[in-house]
Amino acid sequence: MAPDVMARLKAAIATDPAVKAAYERLIARAEAAMKRPLYTVTDKRTIPPSGDRHDYLSIGPYWWPDPATKTGLPYIRRDGEINPDRNTDKFDVSDLEGMSSDVETLSLAYYFSDNPRYAGRAASLVRTWFLTPATRMNPNMNYAQAVPGREEGRAEGVLDTSRLERVVDGIGLIGPAGKLTAEEQKGLEKWFSDYLDWMQSSRNGKAENAAKNNHGMWFDAQTAQFALFARRPDMTKAVAEAFPKKRIAPQFTPEGKLPLELTRTRSLHYSIYALLAAYDVADMARCVGIDLWNYQDGGKGLRGATDYLKPYYRKVETWPMPELRPLPGELDELLRRARGAWGDSYPLAPETELKRYFGNGSGVSEANPKQDG
């Protein structure tokens, strides 16, 4: 989030009809969120292998029952095709998405309206998911993105918690309302610190850290942000310092391509997806005095990769590689952030900024499954 942009938009609500209309839509969504039940991992219908409902459970998005076997086991992979069973109440991913989305909506509504009701509800959502003993999630992803008949949980499941980046932002936005006590704030910081420890020490976490595609970059994005929130800035700095050699050198080409994403059935989507993770790392790196936005080595860097995608802005149908579901506005958020980093040579449709701060424009909803890599 860009505080200067948010302040400008807040001031414009009273004078700009387009901003006012977007604000009113945000408030309508916030009012709807006020009426929804609180989310918890303990409500799912399937018990995790541990026997503890507090453990998060999901299945991999692109895994389906095998029609060639009586039981459907083991599941088979269909890249780019999301199994709708993943988003049912058998598992936790829909509640994780709902909680994260509502916290984002309510925290933004509080910021733009100064109405403490919205901050109070966001605090209740966070309290229920992370702190209340009867409903809290254990800080691990041992059983995330499981594949029935194959694996109880996979490294790829760490990607599910990329949604929590929105929650961390939301907690910061509602801070001035005082709806979370100092003790609760410390409890949240401890939850994320414990989760960071799990990410660094567990089998799934270590494997995801070692991933060479977008998964590795999203591991770094989460680590960098969660570490700042948990008051472990040295960990954020370590991620930022390692990023050029660990991620950019092996995953970017001098021409700006991300070859490991180009092998996918949704190659444009995953190229954008991976770059959004790199952008998140660059944002966090700036907080610890490291400039990744302008890093380049032999043509390899965030700006070169962005420039490779830029010609397809509002022309996604001309993308020359496989793309199962080309979405006309898929580059909008990437280029909005590029403009903030490098200036106005990057296009910005007026509605893109409004969508980001007044709409569901963070790029992380299930409708735009940024987190299902």
Short mmCIF file of C-alpha atoms in Angstrom, two decimals:
data_model
loop_
_atom_site.label_atom_id
_atom_site.label_comp_id
_atom_site.label_asym_id
_atom_site.label_seq_id
_atom_site.Cartn_x
_atom_site.Cartn_y
_atom_site.Cartn_z
CA MET A 1 0.00 0.00 0.00
CA ALA A 2 1.15 3.54 -0.78
CA PRO A 3 0.33 5.96 2.08
CA ASP A 4 0.69 9.03 -0.13
CA VAL A 5 -1.78 7.68 -2.69
CA MET A 6 -4.22 6.67 0.03
CA ALA A 7 -4.08 10.13 1.62
CA ARG A 8 -4.69 11.77 -1.76
CA LEU A 9 -7.68 9.52 -2.46
CA LYS A 10 -9.12 10.12 1.02
CA ALA A 11 -8.98 13.87 0.47
CA ALA A 12 -10.65 13.48 -2.95
CA ILE A 13 -13.74 11.66 -1.66
CA ALA A 14 -15.50 14.97 -1.03
CA THR A 15 -14.67 16.54 -4.39
CA ASP A 16 -14.20 13.84 -7.05
CA PRO A 17 -17.38 12.02 -8.14
CA ALA A 18 -15.48 8.93 -9.34
CA VAL A 19 -13.61 8.61 -6.05
CA LYS A 20 -16.82 9.18 -4.09
CA ALA A 21 -18.61 6.44 -6.04
CA ALA A 22 -15.74 4.01 -5.47
CA TYR A 23 -15.74 4.90 -1.77
CA GLU A 24 -19.47 4.21 -1.52
CA ARG A 25 -18.97 0.79 -3.11
CA LEU A 26 -16.24 0.04 -0.56
CA ILE A 27 -18.56 1.00 2.30
CA ALA A 28 -21.30 -1.23 0.89
CA ARG A 29 -18.88 -4.17 0.83
CA ALA A 30 -17.75 -3.35 4.35
CA GLU A 31 -21.34 -3.36 5.57
CA ALA A 32 -21.81 -6.78 3.97
CA ALA A 33 -18.64 -8.00 5.69
CA MET A 34 -19.98 -6.74 9.03
CA LYS A 35 -22.86 -9.20 8.71
CA ARG A 36 -20.88 -12.30 7.77
CA PRO A 37 -19.97 -14.88 10.43
CA LEU A 38 -16.47 -14.95 11.85
CA TYR A 39 -14.14 -17.41 10.12
CA THR A 40 -12.21 -20.19 11.83
CA VAL A 41 -10.20 -23.25 10.82
CA THR A 42 -12.15 -25.31 13.34
CA ASP A 43 -15.35 -25.19 11.23
CA LYS A 44 -14.13 -27.40 8.37
CA ARG A 45 -15.83 -30.76 7.83
CA THR A 46 -12.62 -32.74 7.29
CA ILE A 47 -10.32 -33.58 10.19
CA PRO A 48 -6.61 -33.16 9.34
CA PRO A 49 -4.30 -36.19 9.62
CA SER A 50 -3.08 -34.82 12.96
CA GLY A 51 -6.56 -35.13 14.42
CA ASP A 52 -6.41 -31.43 15.39
CA ARG A 53 -8.96 -29.15 13.72
CA HIS A 54 -6.75 -26.18 14.54
CA ASP A 55 -4.34 -27.37 11.83
CA TYR A 56 -5.01 -25.78 8.46
CA LEU A 57 -6.09 -28.17 5.68
CA SER A 58 -6.44 -27.71 1.93
CA ILE A 59 -5.99 -29.68 -1.28
CA GLY A 60 -3.89 -28.63 -4.25
CA PRO A 61 -5.86 -26.47 -6.69
CA TYR A 62 -5.00 -28.38 -9.86
CA TRP A 63 -5.49 -31.94 -8.59
CA TRP A 64 -8.57 -33.97 -9.50
CA PRO A 65 -9.99 -37.46 -8.89
CA ASP A 66 -8.70 -39.97 -11.43
CA PRO A 67 -11.67 -41.14 -13.53
CA ALA A 68 -9.76 -44.32 -14.37
CA THR A 69 -9.94 -45.65 -10.78
CA LYS A 70 -12.97 -46.68 -8.71
CA THR A 71 -12.01 -44.47 -5.76
CA GLY A 72 -10.62 -41.59 -7.79
CA LEU A 73 -7.29 -42.15 -6.02
CA PRO A 74 -4.61 -41.13 -6.42
CA TYR A 75 -5.58 -37.70 -7.71
CA ILE A 76 -4.14 -36.55 -11.05
CA ARG A 77 -2.89 -33.08 -12.06
CA ARG A 78 -4.66 -30.82 -14.57
CA ASP A 79 -2.53 -27.67 -14.66
CA GLY A 80 -4.47 -24.43 -14.65
CA GLU A 81 -7.83 -26.07 -13.91
CA ILE A 82 -8.98 -25.42 -10.33
CA ASN A 83 -10.82 -28.26 -8.61
CA PRO A 84 -13.92 -26.58 -7.09
CA ASP A 85 -13.86 -29.04 -4.18
CA ARG A 86 -10.87 -27.06 -2.87
CA ASN A 87 -13.14 -24.14 -2.04
CA THR A 88 -15.83 -26.06 -0.14
CA ASP A 89 -16.30 -26.27 3.63
CA LYS A 90 -14.41 -29.56 3.64
CA PHE A 91 -11.25 -27.48 3.74
CA ASP A 92 -9.94 -24.15 5.06
CA VAL A 93 -8.91 -22.21 1.97
CA SER A 94 -12.29 -20.53 1.42
CA ASP A 95 -12.38 -19.36 5.04
CA LEU A 96 -8.77 -18.17 4.83
CA GLU A 97 -9.64 -16.23 1.70
CA GLY A 98 -12.84 -14.87 3.24
CA MET A 99 -11.12 -13.75 6.42
CA SER A 100 -8.25 -12.11 4.53
CA SER A 101 -10.56 -10.38 2.07
CA ASP A 102 -12.89 -9.09 4.79
CA VAL A 103 -10.00 -7.80 6.92
CA GLU A 104 -8.69 -5.95 3.87
CA THR A 105 -12.11 -4.48 3.05
CA LEU A 106 -12.91 -3.47 6.63
CA SER A 107 -9.50 -1.97 7.33
CA LEU A 108 -9.66 0.12 4.16
CA ALA A 109 -13.21 1.17 5.04
CA TYR A 110 -11.98 2.27 8.46
CA TYR A 111 -9.09 4.22 6.97
CA PHE A 112 -11.23 6.10 4.46
CA SER A 113 -14.28 6.65 6.71
CA ASP A 114 -12.72 6.93 10.19
CA ASN A 115 -15.66 4.81 11.39
CA PRO A 116 -14.37 2.60 14.24
CA ARG A 117 -17.11 0.01 13.64
CA TYR A 118 -15.14 -1.34 10.70
CA ALA A 119 -11.91 -1.52 12.67
CA GLY A 120 -13.72 -3.35 15.45
CA ARG A 121 -15.03 -6.01 13.11
CA ALA A 122 -11.62 -6.44 11.46
CA ALA A 123 -10.12 -6.89 14.92
CA SER A 124 -12.72 -9.56 15.73
CA LEU A 125 -11.85 -11.45 12.55
CA VAL A 126 -8.15 -11.36 13.36
CA ARG A 127 -8.71 -12.26 17.00
CA THR A 128 -10.83 -15.29 16.08
CA TRP A 129 -8.43 -16.63 13.44
CA PHE A 130 -5.14 -16.15 15.28
CA LEU A 131 -5.69 -15.70 19.02
CA THR A 132 -8.86 -17.17 20.58
CA PRO A 133 -7.90 -20.61 22.00
CA ALA A 134 -11.08 -22.34 20.79
CA THR A 135 -10.81 -21.10 17.21
CA ARG A 136 -7.21 -20.12 16.47
CA MET A 137 -5.16 -21.62 13.65
CA ASN A 138 -1.98 -23.43 14.60
CA PRO A 139 0.99 -21.62 12.97
CA ASN A 140 1.87 -24.30 10.43
CA MET A 141 0.90 -25.47 6.96
CA ASN A 142 1.70 -29.15 7.43
CA TYR A 143 -1.47 -30.24 5.62
CA ALA A 144 -1.83 -27.50 3.02
CA GLN A 145 -2.32 -28.33 -0.67
CA ALA A 146 -2.56 -32.04 0.06
CA VAL A 147 -3.08 -34.46 -2.82
CA PRO A 148 -5.48 -37.28 -1.89
CA GLY A 149 -3.88 -40.66 -2.39
CA ARG A 150 -0.42 -39.10 -2.72
CA GLU A 151 0.61 -36.60 -0.04
CA GLU A 152 -0.90 -35.38 3.26
CA GLY A 153 0.57 -31.93 2.64
CA ARG A 154 3.03 -30.32 0.25
CA ALA A 155 5.59 -27.54 0.18
CA GLU A 156 3.36 -25.73 -2.31
CA GLY A 157 0.86 -25.25 0.50
CA VAL A 158 2.98 -22.46 1.98
CA LEU A 159 1.63 -20.39 -0.90
CA ASP A 160 -1.83 -20.44 0.69
CA THR A 161 -0.66 -18.03 3.39
CA SER A 162 0.30 -15.37 0.86
CA ARG A 163 -3.23 -14.19 1.62
CA LEU A 164 -2.03 -13.18 5.07
CA GLU A 165 0.01 -10.34 3.59
CA ARG A 166 -3.31 -8.50 3.30
CA VAL A 167 -4.09 -9.26 6.92
CA VAL A 168 -0.79 -7.80 8.11
CA ASP A 169 -1.52 -4.64 6.11
CA GLY A 170 -5.00 -4.50 7.61
CA ILE A 171 -3.75 -4.83 11.18
CA GLY A 172 -1.56 -1.82 10.55
CA LEU A 173 -4.42 0.24 9.12
CA ILE A 174 -6.74 -0.37 12.08
CA GLY A 175 -4.04 0.32 14.68
CA PRO A 176 -5.13 3.93 15.41
CA ALA A 177 -8.63 2.71 16.35
CA GLY A 178 -7.29 0.87 19.39
CA LYS A 179 -9.50 -2.17 18.81
CA LEU A 180 -6.64 -4.59 19.47
CA THR A 181 -5.04 -4.41 22.90
CA ALA A 182 -1.28 -4.22 23.36
CA GLU A 183 -1.37 -7.81 24.58
CA GLU A 184 -3.29 -8.91 21.49
CA GLN A 185 -0.83 -7.11 19.23
CA LYS A 186 2.00 -8.99 20.92
CA GLY A 187 0.06 -12.23 20.48
CA LEU A 188 -0.30 -11.58 16.76
CA GLU A 189 3.38 -10.78 16.42
CA LYS A 190 4.18 -14.02 18.23
CA TRP A 191 1.87 -16.02 15.93
CA PHE A 192 3.67 -14.71 12.87
CA SER A 193 7.07 -15.22 14.50
CA ASP A 194 6.14 -18.83 15.26
CA TYR A 195 4.94 -19.27 11.69
CA LEU A 196 8.23 -17.88 10.40
CA ASP A 197 10.07 -20.43 12.54
CA TRP A 198 7.92 -23.17 11.01
CA MET A 199 8.65 -21.85 7.50
CA GLN A 200 12.39 -21.99 8.15
CA SER A 201 12.57 -25.35 9.95
CA SER A 202 9.83 -27.64 8.61
CA ARG A 203 10.17 -30.07 5.72
CA ASN A 204 7.50 -28.26 3.69
CA GLY A 205 8.90 -24.84 4.49
CA LYS A 206 12.45 -25.78 3.54
CA ALA A 207 11.28 -27.33 0.28
CA GLU A 208 9.26 -24.24 -0.63
CA ASN A 209 12.23 -22.02 0.14
CA ALA A 210 14.27 -24.13 -2.28
CA ALA A 211 11.66 -23.83 -5.07
CA LYS A 212 13.02 -22.24 -8.23
CA ASN A 213 9.83 -20.73 -9.67
CA ASN A 214 7.18 -18.34 -8.35
CA HIS A 215 6.86 -20.48 -5.23
CA GLY A 216 10.32 -19.50 -4.05
CA MET A 217 9.63 -15.82 -4.70
CA TRP A 218 6.36 -15.96 -2.78
CA PHE A 219 8.18 -17.69 0.07
CA ASP A 220 10.52 -14.71 0.20
CA ALA A 221 7.67 -12.19 -0.08
CA GLN A 222 5.87 -13.73 2.87
CA THR A 223 9.04 -14.08 4.93
CA ALA A 224 10.06 -10.47 4.36
CA GLN A 225 6.70 -9.00 5.35
CA PHE A 226 5.90 -11.33 8.23
CA ALA A 227 9.37 -10.75 9.68
CA LEU A 228 8.89 -6.98 9.71
CA PHE A 229 5.53 -7.42 11.42
CA ALA A 230 7.04 -9.82 13.97
CA ARG A 231 9.83 -7.32 14.71
CA ARG A 232 12.51 -9.49 13.15
CA PRO A 233 13.95 -7.03 10.60
CA ASP A 234 17.24 -8.91 10.33
CA MET A 235 15.32 -11.73 8.65
CA THR A 236 13.79 -9.27 6.18
CA LYS A 237 17.23 -7.87 5.44
CA ALA A 238 18.65 -11.36 4.88
CA VAL A 239 15.89 -12.13 2.35
CA ALA A 240 16.50 -8.85 0.52
CA GLU A 241 20.28 -9.27 0.41
CA ALA A 242 20.00 -12.82 -0.94
CA PHE A 243 17.26 -12.10 -3.49
CA PRO A 244 19.44 -11.04 -6.47
CA LYS A 245 21.61 -14.16 -6.40
CA LYS A 246 18.97 -16.57 -5.11
CA ARG A 247 15.98 -15.54 -7.23
CA ILE A 248 16.80 -13.01 -9.95
CA ALA A 249 19.95 -14.65 -11.33
CA PRO A 250 18.44 -18.12 -11.90
CA GLN A 251 14.85 -17.13 -12.74
CA PHE A 252 15.14 -14.00 -14.93
CA THR A 253 16.72 -13.71 -18.40
CA PRO A 254 18.41 -10.58 -19.79
CA GLU A 255 15.42 -10.22 -22.14
CA GLY A 256 13.02 -10.07 -19.18
CA LYS A 257 11.55 -13.55 -19.47
CA LEU A 258 10.83 -15.82 -16.51
CA PRO A 259 11.38 -19.18 -18.23
CA LEU A 260 9.99 -21.38 -15.47
CA GLU A 261 6.66 -19.55 -15.65
CA LEU A 262 6.54 -19.73 -19.45
CA THR A 263 6.21 -23.53 -19.31
CA ARG A 264 2.79 -23.22 -17.64
CA THR A 265 -0.61 -23.46 -19.30
CA ARG A 266 -1.19 -19.94 -17.96
CA SER A 267 2.19 -18.50 -18.84
CA LEU A 268 1.20 -14.82 -18.84
CA HIS A 269 -0.67 -15.15 -15.57
CA TYR A 270 2.25 -16.84 -13.84
CA SER A 271 4.79 -14.39 -15.23
CA ILE A 272 2.76 -11.58 -13.68
CA TYR A 273 2.21 -13.60 -10.52
CA ALA A 274 5.92 -14.20 -9.99
CA LEU A 275 6.74 -10.54 -10.59
CA LEU A 276 4.13 -9.43 -8.05
CA ALA A 277 5.99 -11.52 -5.48
CA ALA A 278 9.27 -9.86 -6.46
CA TYR A 279 7.57 -6.47 -6.13
CA ASP A 280 6.48 -7.37 -2.60
CA VAL A 281 10.04 -8.31 -1.69
CA ALA A 282 11.27 -5.02 -3.17
CA ASP A 283 8.76 -3.08 -1.06
CA MET A 284 9.92 -4.80 2.12
CA ALA A 285 13.58 -4.44 1.11
CA ARG A 286 13.12 -0.70 0.89
CA CYS A 287 12.07 -0.73 4.57
CA VAL A 288 15.50 -2.09 5.51
CA GLY A 289 17.47 0.20 3.21
CA ILE A 290 17.97 -2.10 0.19
CA ASP A 291 16.94 -1.09 -3.35
CA LEU A 292 15.76 -4.09 -5.35
CA TRP A 293 13.50 -2.04 -7.60
CA ASN A 294 16.50 -0.73 -9.53
CA TYR A 295 18.79 -3.74 -9.20
CA GLN A 296 19.97 -5.21 -12.48
CA ASP A 297 22.83 -7.45 -13.49
CA GLY A 298 23.43 -8.12 -17.16
CA GLY A 299 19.91 -6.99 -17.95
CA LYS A 300 18.33 -9.18 -15.30
CA GLY A 301 16.08 -7.32 -12.90
CA LEU A 302 12.54 -6.38 -11.95
CA ARG A 303 12.31 -3.50 -14.40
CA GLY A 304 13.50 -5.53 -17.37
CA ALA A 305 10.99 -8.27 -16.60
CA THR A 306 8.25 -5.66 -16.30
CA ASP A 307 9.23 -4.10 -19.61
CA TYR A 308 8.99 -7.52 -21.26
CA LEU A 309 5.33 -7.76 -20.21
CA LYS A 310 4.39 -4.11 -20.71
CA PRO A 311 3.54 -4.38 -24.47
CA TYR A 312 0.69 -6.77 -23.61
CA TYR A 313 -1.12 -4.21 -21.45
CA ARG A 314 -4.75 -4.37 -22.59
CA LYS A 315 -3.55 -6.64 -25.42
CA VAL A 316 -3.35 -9.96 -23.59
CA GLU A 317 -4.85 -11.73 -26.58
CA THR A 318 -1.58 -11.08 -28.45
CA TRP A 319 0.51 -12.98 -25.88
CA PRO A 320 2.39 -15.55 -28.00
CA MET A 321 2.64 -18.37 -25.45
CA PRO A 322 0.09 -20.70 -23.81
CA GLU A 323 -2.56 -18.93 -21.72
CA LEU A 324 -5.71 -20.85 -20.82
CA ARG A 325 -7.64 -17.86 -19.47
CA PRO A 326 -6.40 -14.51 -20.80
CA LEU A 327 -7.90 -11.74 -18.64
CA PRO A 328 -8.06 -8.27 -20.25
CA GLY A 329 -7.03 -6.35 -17.13
CA GLU A 330 -4.51 -8.80 -15.74
CA LEU A 331 -1.53 -6.47 -16.18
CA ASP A 332 -3.26 -3.47 -14.60
CA GLU A 333 -2.12 -3.98 -11.00
CA LEU A 334 1.43 -4.89 -12.00
CA LEU A 335 1.82 -1.75 -14.09
CA ARG A 336 0.16 0.42 -11.44
CA ARG A 337 2.89 -0.64 -9.05
CA ALA A 338 5.56 -0.26 -11.74
CA ARG A 339 4.45 3.33 -12.24
CA GLY A 340 4.86 3.96 -8.53
CA ALA A 341 8.39 2.58 -8.65
CA TRP A 342 9.69 3.97 -11.95
CA GLY A 343 7.43 6.77 -13.10
CA ASP A 344 4.77 7.59 -15.63
CA SER A 345 6.21 5.67 -18.57
CA TYR A 346 4.06 2.83 -17.23
CA PRO A 347 0.34 3.12 -18.06
CA LEU A 348 -2.27 3.66 -15.38
CA ALA A 349 -5.95 3.42 -16.19
CA PRO A 350 -7.88 5.68 -13.77
CA GLU A 351 -10.01 2.81 -12.53
CA THR A 352 -6.97 0.72 -11.57
CA GLU A 353 -6.01 2.93 -8.64
CA LEU A 354 -9.60 3.10 -7.44
CA LYS A 355 -9.96 -0.65 -7.72
CA ARG A 356 -6.84 -1.24 -5.64
CA TYR A 357 -7.89 0.94 -2.72
CA PHE A 358 -11.68 0.90 -2.91
CA GLY A 359 -12.29 -2.41 -4.66
CA ASN A 360 -10.96 -5.95 -4.46
CA GLY A 361 -7.88 -5.06 -6.45
CA SER A 362 -5.02 -6.60 -4.49
CA GLY A 363 -4.76 -9.47 -6.94
CA VAL A 364 -5.20 -12.16 -4.34
CA SER A 365 -8.82 -13.23 -4.52
CA GLU A 366 -9.81 -16.71 -5.60
CA ALA A 367 -11.37 -15.15 -8.70
CA ASN A 368 -7.87 -14.14 -9.70
CA PRO A 369 -6.03 -17.06 -8.10
CA LYS A 370 -2.71 -15.36 -7.71
CA GLN A 371 -1.91 -17.57 -4.78
CA ASP A 372 -2.60 -20.92 -6.45
CA GLY A 373 0.72 -21.38 -8.21
#
